[in-house]
Structure formats: C-alpha cells, structure tokens
Amino acid sequence: MQALNFPPFSFRLKNSENKTAIFDAIRKKFVVLTPEEWVRQHTVRYLQEVKNIPISYINVEKSIAQNGLTKRYDVVVFQRDGGIAVLVECKAPEVKITQAVFDQIARYNLVLRAKYLMVTNGLEHYFCQMDFEAQTYVFLPDLPEFKTL
C-alpha cells in the first residue's frame, strides 16, 4: 500500500482468498484492505496514538439516516457525555479533497452535530471546528488533544 502522511504505524495484515485484509481494532475483525480502508486505519491509529483518544471512544463505519437515505460515516470520536466530538471523512489517496467532500461531511454533520471535522485522503488532512451559531466552520492546523475535546 501507498505511504501516507501519518506517523509510521504497525498493522496486522493477512492474506485470504487472494485478498489482503487488515485488522480493525474497533470492529475487532479483519476487513478487506482497500486504499480507503488503509487511510481509515491510519486515521484511527492517529486518533489513538497521537491525539490520545481511548479506543472505546472511537466508532467506525456506522449507518446514519439522512433525508430518508441511509449513509455511512467513516469515523466518529465520542465525548465523555455521549455527544460526538469529531466526525472524520476518509477518502482513498487518489481522491482529491474538493468542495464536494466538504459538502458530504457537512451533510452528515447536520445529523451528527460534531464539534470538529477531519477530512483526509491520507496525504492531505483538513481540520475544522464548527460554529453552529454562525453556520460556518473554522479551519484549524490540527485537532485538539482528547482531554480538551
């Protein structure tokens, strides 16, 4: 897999039925290793190991209902009170981060109401803090540490 713009992390990989799988510690199972999954697993490790977010506060690939449609978010980080602190949208490295990607995460956030957003393709990372009153977001250089979320 392609090298990404994250610190080096080690992963458990296995080959099965001519496909490579990566162990997802959140879902507690091996999942097929696609370019997007490679980015998702790096993002989860970044949240755990760099931002010190306990694994029990991280959730991966769950469905949400929006305007009668079922959508799936990539990663969320919960707050201690059960609210959502961070919503993450992961794309494969070859996918350019465009306004359409920000529109997608903004639509998801209408339902989830996360305080922070992260958009990444593994090579570029964007971090935003929501301002719900002004209905805007402010770009940040990075996400805050877990203790301040």
PDB file of C-alpha atoms in Angstrom:
ATOM      1  CA  MET A   1       0.000   0.000   0.000  1.00  0.00           C
ATOM      2  CA  GLN A   2       0.960   3.595  -0.561  1.00  0.00           C
ATOM      3  CA  ALA A   3       2.909   5.520   2.086  1.00  0.00           C
ATOM      4  CA  LEU A   4       0.668   8.092   3.779  1.00  0.00           C
ATOM      5  CA  ASN A   5       1.233  11.405   5.535  1.00  0.00           C
ATOM      6  CA  PHE A   6       0.878   9.912   9.029  1.00  0.00           C
ATOM      7  CA  PRO A   7       3.460   8.719  11.540  1.00  0.00           C
ATOM      8  CA  PRO A   8       4.544   5.120  10.883  1.00  0.00           C
ATOM      9  CA  PHE A   9       2.157   2.645  12.500  1.00  0.00           C
ATOM     10  CA  SER A  10       2.274  -1.145  12.545  1.00  0.00           C
ATOM     11  CA  PHE A  11      -0.761  -3.142  11.436  1.00  0.00           C
ATOM     12  CA  ARG A  12      -1.797  -6.782  11.461  1.00  0.00           C
ATOM     13  CA  LEU A  13      -2.298  -7.981   7.890  1.00  0.00           C
ATOM     14  CA  LYS A  14      -3.297 -11.352   6.480  1.00  0.00           C
ATOM     15  CA  ASN A  15      -3.970 -12.827   3.074  1.00  0.00           C
ATOM     16  CA  SER A  16      -7.168 -14.741   2.499  1.00  0.00           C
ATOM     17  CA  GLU A  17      -8.791 -15.796  -0.773  1.00  0.00           C
ATOM     18  CA  ASN A  18      -6.222 -13.787  -2.774  1.00  0.00           C
ATOM     19  CA  LYS A  19      -7.102 -10.595  -0.869  1.00  0.00           C
ATOM     20  CA  THR A  20      -5.178  -8.750   1.794  1.00  0.00           C
ATOM     21  CA  ALA A  21      -7.049  -7.927   4.991  1.00  0.00           C
ATOM     22  CA  ILE A  22      -6.151  -5.560   7.818  1.00  0.00           C
ATOM     23  CA  PHE A  23      -7.191  -5.997  11.438  1.00  0.00           C
ATOM     24  CA  ASP A  24      -9.587  -3.298  12.599  1.00  0.00           C
ATOM     25  CA  ALA A  25      -9.222  -2.939  16.376  1.00  0.00           C
ATOM     26  CA  ILE A  26     -12.511  -1.016  16.598  1.00  0.00           C
ATOM     27  CA  ARG A  27     -14.624  -3.613  14.786  1.00  0.00           C
ATOM     28  CA  LYS A  28     -12.428  -6.406  16.217  1.00  0.00           C
ATOM     29  CA  LYS A  29     -12.119  -8.221  12.890  1.00  0.00           C
ATOM     30  CA  PHE A  30     -10.119  -8.350   9.686  1.00  0.00           C
ATOM     31  CA  VAL A  31     -11.519  -6.235   6.843  1.00  0.00           C
ATOM     32  CA  VAL A  32     -10.510  -6.148   3.180  1.00  0.00           C
ATOM     33  CA  LEU A  33      -7.626  -3.743   2.682  1.00  0.00           C
ATOM     34  CA  THR A  34      -8.747  -1.153   0.135  1.00  0.00           C
ATOM     35  CA  PRO A  35      -6.999   2.199  -0.367  1.00  0.00           C
ATOM     36  CA  GLU A  36      -9.775   3.927   1.634  1.00  0.00           C
ATOM     37  CA  GLU A  37      -9.510   1.341   4.427  1.00  0.00           C
ATOM     38  CA  TRP A  38      -5.742   1.963   4.543  1.00  0.00           C
ATOM     39  CA  VAL A  39      -6.469   5.660   5.171  1.00  0.00           C
ATOM     40  CA  ARG A  40      -9.211   4.833   7.715  1.00  0.00           C
ATOM     41  CA  GLN A  41      -6.918   2.546   9.735  1.00  0.00           C
ATOM     42  CA  HIS A  42      -4.133   5.141   9.744  1.00  0.00           C
ATOM     43  CA  THR A  43      -6.649   7.763  10.877  1.00  0.00           C
ATOM     44  CA  VAL A  44      -7.849   5.584  13.759  1.00  0.00           C
ATOM     45  CA  ARG A  45      -4.254   4.996  14.867  1.00  0.00           C
ATOM     46  CA  TYR A  46      -3.534   8.728  14.596  1.00  0.00           C
ATOM     47  CA  LEU A  47      -6.520   9.459  16.853  1.00  0.00           C
ATOM     48  CA  GLN A  48      -5.421   6.802  19.361  1.00  0.00           C
ATOM     49  CA  GLU A  49      -1.678   7.263  19.412  1.00  0.00           C
ATOM     50  CA  VAL A  50      -1.180  10.936  18.573  1.00  0.00           C
ATOM     51  CA  LYS A  51      -4.360  12.508  19.992  1.00  0.00           C
ATOM     52  CA  ASN A  52      -4.580  10.058  22.931  1.00  0.00           C
ATOM     53  CA  ILE A  53      -8.211   9.145  22.304  1.00  0.00           C
ATOM     54  CA  PRO A  54      -9.201   5.925  24.082  1.00  0.00           C
ATOM     55  CA  ILE A  55     -10.284   3.199  21.674  1.00  0.00           C
ATOM     56  CA  SER A  56     -13.638   2.937  23.469  1.00  0.00           C
ATOM     57  CA  TYR A  57     -14.497   6.489  22.319  1.00  0.00           C
ATOM     58  CA  ILE A  58     -13.907   5.726  18.617  1.00  0.00           C
ATOM     59  CA  ASN A  59     -16.509   4.254  16.275  1.00  0.00           C
ATOM     60  CA  VAL A  60     -16.027   3.180  12.652  1.00  0.00           C
ATOM     61  CA  GLU A  61     -18.383   2.837   9.678  1.00  0.00           C
ATOM     62  CA  LYS A  62     -21.856   3.107  11.152  1.00  0.00           C
ATOM     63  CA  SER A  63     -25.068   3.986   9.348  1.00  0.00           C
ATOM     64  CA  ILE A  64     -26.958   7.224   9.799  1.00  0.00           C
ATOM     65  CA  ALA A  65     -30.313   8.232   8.353  1.00  0.00           C
ATOM     66  CA  GLN A  66     -30.432  11.476   6.425  1.00  0.00           C
ATOM     67  CA  ASN A  67     -33.431  12.726   4.464  1.00  0.00           C
ATOM     68  CA  GLY A  68     -34.807   9.195   4.208  1.00  0.00           C
ATOM     69  CA  LEU A  69     -31.478   7.825   2.919  1.00  0.00           C
ATOM     70  CA  THR A  70     -29.019   5.618   4.741  1.00  0.00           C
ATOM     71  CA  LYS A  71     -25.421   6.886   4.727  1.00  0.00           C
ATOM     72  CA  ARG A  72     -22.264   5.598   6.429  1.00  0.00           C
ATOM     73  CA  TYR A  73     -19.764   7.754   8.235  1.00  0.00           C
ATOM     74  CA  ASP A  74     -16.121   6.696   8.346  1.00  0.00           C
ATOM     75  CA  VAL A  75     -15.020   7.534  11.906  1.00  0.00           C
ATOM     76  CA  VAL A  76     -16.500   9.347  14.888  1.00  0.00           C
ATOM     77  CA  VAL A  77     -14.998  10.202  18.246  1.00  0.00           C
ATOM     78  CA  PHE A  78     -17.456  10.439  21.113  1.00  0.00           C
ATOM     79  CA  GLN A  79     -17.294  12.861  24.015  1.00  0.00           C
ATOM     80  CA  ARG A  80     -17.483  11.637  27.587  1.00  0.00           C
ATOM     81  CA  ASP A  81     -21.146  12.732  27.734  1.00  0.00           C
ATOM     82  CA  GLY A  82     -22.029  10.651  24.644  1.00  0.00           C
ATOM     83  CA  GLY A  83     -22.115  13.555  22.184  1.00  0.00           C
ATOM     84  CA  ILE A  84     -19.917  13.480  19.112  1.00  0.00           C
ATOM     85  CA  ALA A  85     -16.634  15.363  19.338  1.00  0.00           C
ATOM     86  CA  VAL A  86     -15.110  14.554  15.941  1.00  0.00           C
ATOM     87  CA  LEU A  87     -16.518  13.377  12.616  1.00  0.00           C
ATOM     88  CA  VAL A  88     -13.958  12.076  10.099  1.00  0.00           C
ATOM     89  CA  GLU A  89     -14.375  11.536   6.371  1.00  0.00           C
ATOM     90  CA  CYS A  90     -11.712   9.323   4.777  1.00  0.00           C
ATOM     91  CA  LYS A  91     -11.029   9.086   1.075  1.00  0.00           C
ATOM     92  CA  ALA A  92      -8.574   6.941  -0.867  1.00  0.00           C
ATOM     93  CA  PRO A  93      -5.237   8.664  -1.572  1.00  0.00           C
ATOM     94  CA  GLU A  94      -6.061   9.117  -5.260  1.00  0.00           C
ATOM     95  CA  VAL A  95      -9.273  11.006  -4.422  1.00  0.00           C
ATOM     96  CA  LYS A  96      -8.766  14.753  -4.403  1.00  0.00           C
ATOM     97  CA  ILE A  97     -10.182  16.674  -1.451  1.00  0.00           C
ATOM     98  CA  THR A  98     -12.679  19.017  -3.094  1.00  0.00           C
ATOM     99  CA  GLN A  99     -15.612  21.146  -2.026  1.00  0.00           C
ATOM    100  CA  ALA A 100     -17.834  18.125  -2.727  1.00  0.00           C
ATOM    101  CA  VAL A 101     -16.046  16.192   0.043  1.00  0.00           C
ATOM    102  CA  PHE A 102     -16.604  19.070   2.476  1.00  0.00           C
ATOM    103  CA  ASP A 103     -20.252  19.229   1.388  1.00  0.00           C
ATOM    104  CA  GLN A 104     -20.578  15.497   2.118  1.00  0.00           C
ATOM    105  CA  ILE A 105     -19.185  15.743   5.653  1.00  0.00           C
ATOM    106  CA  ALA A 106     -21.258  18.891   6.279  1.00  0.00           C
ATOM    107  CA  ARG A 107     -24.440  16.971   5.310  1.00  0.00           C
ATOM    108  CA  TYR A 108     -23.512  14.158   7.704  1.00  0.00           C
ATOM    109  CA  ASN A 109     -22.833  16.714  10.405  1.00  0.00           C
ATOM    110  CA  LEU A 110     -26.342  18.151  10.083  1.00  0.00           C
ATOM    111  CA  VAL A 111     -27.405  14.870  11.719  1.00  0.00           C
ATOM    112  CA  LEU A 112     -24.418  14.158  13.991  1.00  0.00           C
ATOM    113  CA  ARG A 113     -23.501  17.713  15.135  1.00  0.00           C
ATOM    114  CA  ALA A 114     -19.821  17.024  15.836  1.00  0.00           C
ATOM    115  CA  LYS A 115     -17.727  19.864  17.282  1.00  0.00           C
ATOM    116  CA  TYR A 116     -14.793  19.071  14.980  1.00  0.00           C
ATOM    117  CA  LEU A 117     -14.447  17.726  11.460  1.00  0.00           C
ATOM    118  CA  MET A 118     -11.496  15.985   9.829  1.00  0.00           C
ATOM    119  CA  VAL A 119     -11.238  15.276   6.116  1.00  0.00           C
ATOM    120  CA  THR A 120      -8.324  13.205   4.837  1.00  0.00           C
ATOM    121  CA  ASN A 121      -7.153  11.194   1.875  1.00  0.00           C
ATOM    122  CA  GLY A 122      -4.092  10.096   3.834  1.00  0.00           C
ATOM    123  CA  LEU A 123      -1.892  12.607   2.028  1.00  0.00           C
ATOM    124  CA  GLU A 124      -3.762  15.818   2.871  1.00  0.00           C
ATOM    125  CA  HIS A 125      -5.566  16.415   6.173  1.00  0.00           C
ATOM    126  CA  TYR A 126      -8.037  19.208   6.912  1.00  0.00           C
ATOM    127  CA  PHE A 127      -9.340  20.005  10.391  1.00  0.00           C
ATOM    128  CA  CYS A 128     -12.282  22.271  11.186  1.00  0.00           C
ATOM    129  CA  GLN A 129     -14.084  23.489  14.269  1.00  0.00           C
ATOM    130  CA  MET A 130     -17.809  24.012  13.864  1.00  0.00           C
ATOM    131  CA  ASP A 131     -19.533  27.289  14.683  1.00  0.00           C
ATOM    132  CA  PHE A 132     -23.165  26.214  14.759  1.00  0.00           C
ATOM    133  CA  GLU A 133     -24.496  29.691  15.583  1.00  0.00           C
ATOM    134  CA  ALA A 134     -22.855  31.273  12.540  1.00  0.00           C
ATOM    135  CA  GLN A 135     -23.399  28.086  10.482  1.00  0.00           C
ATOM    136  CA  THR A 136     -19.741  28.018   9.428  1.00  0.00           C
ATOM    137  CA  TYR A 137     -16.540  26.213  10.250  1.00  0.00           C
ATOM    138  CA  VAL A 138     -13.080  27.489  11.035  1.00  0.00           C
ATOM    139  CA  PHE A 139     -10.021  25.667   9.710  1.00  0.00           C
ATOM    140  CA  LEU A 140      -7.506  24.529  12.335  1.00  0.00           C
ATOM    141  CA  PRO A 141      -3.904  23.348  11.978  1.00  0.00           C
ATOM    142  CA  ASP A 142      -4.758  20.102  13.832  1.00  0.00           C
ATOM    143  CA  LEU A 143      -7.334  18.526  16.140  1.00  0.00           C
ATOM    144  CA  PRO A 144      -7.091  19.287  19.849  1.00  0.00           C
ATOM    145  CA  GLU A 145      -5.959  16.612  22.289  1.00  0.00           C
ATOM    146  CA  PHE A 146      -8.688  14.320  23.635  1.00  0.00           C
ATOM    147  CA  LYS A 147      -8.662  15.898  27.096  1.00  0.00           C
ATOM    148  CA  THR A 148      -9.850  19.212  25.567  1.00  0.00           C
ATOM    149  CA  LEU A 149     -12.464  17.842  23.154  1.00  0.00           C
TER     150      LEU A 149
END
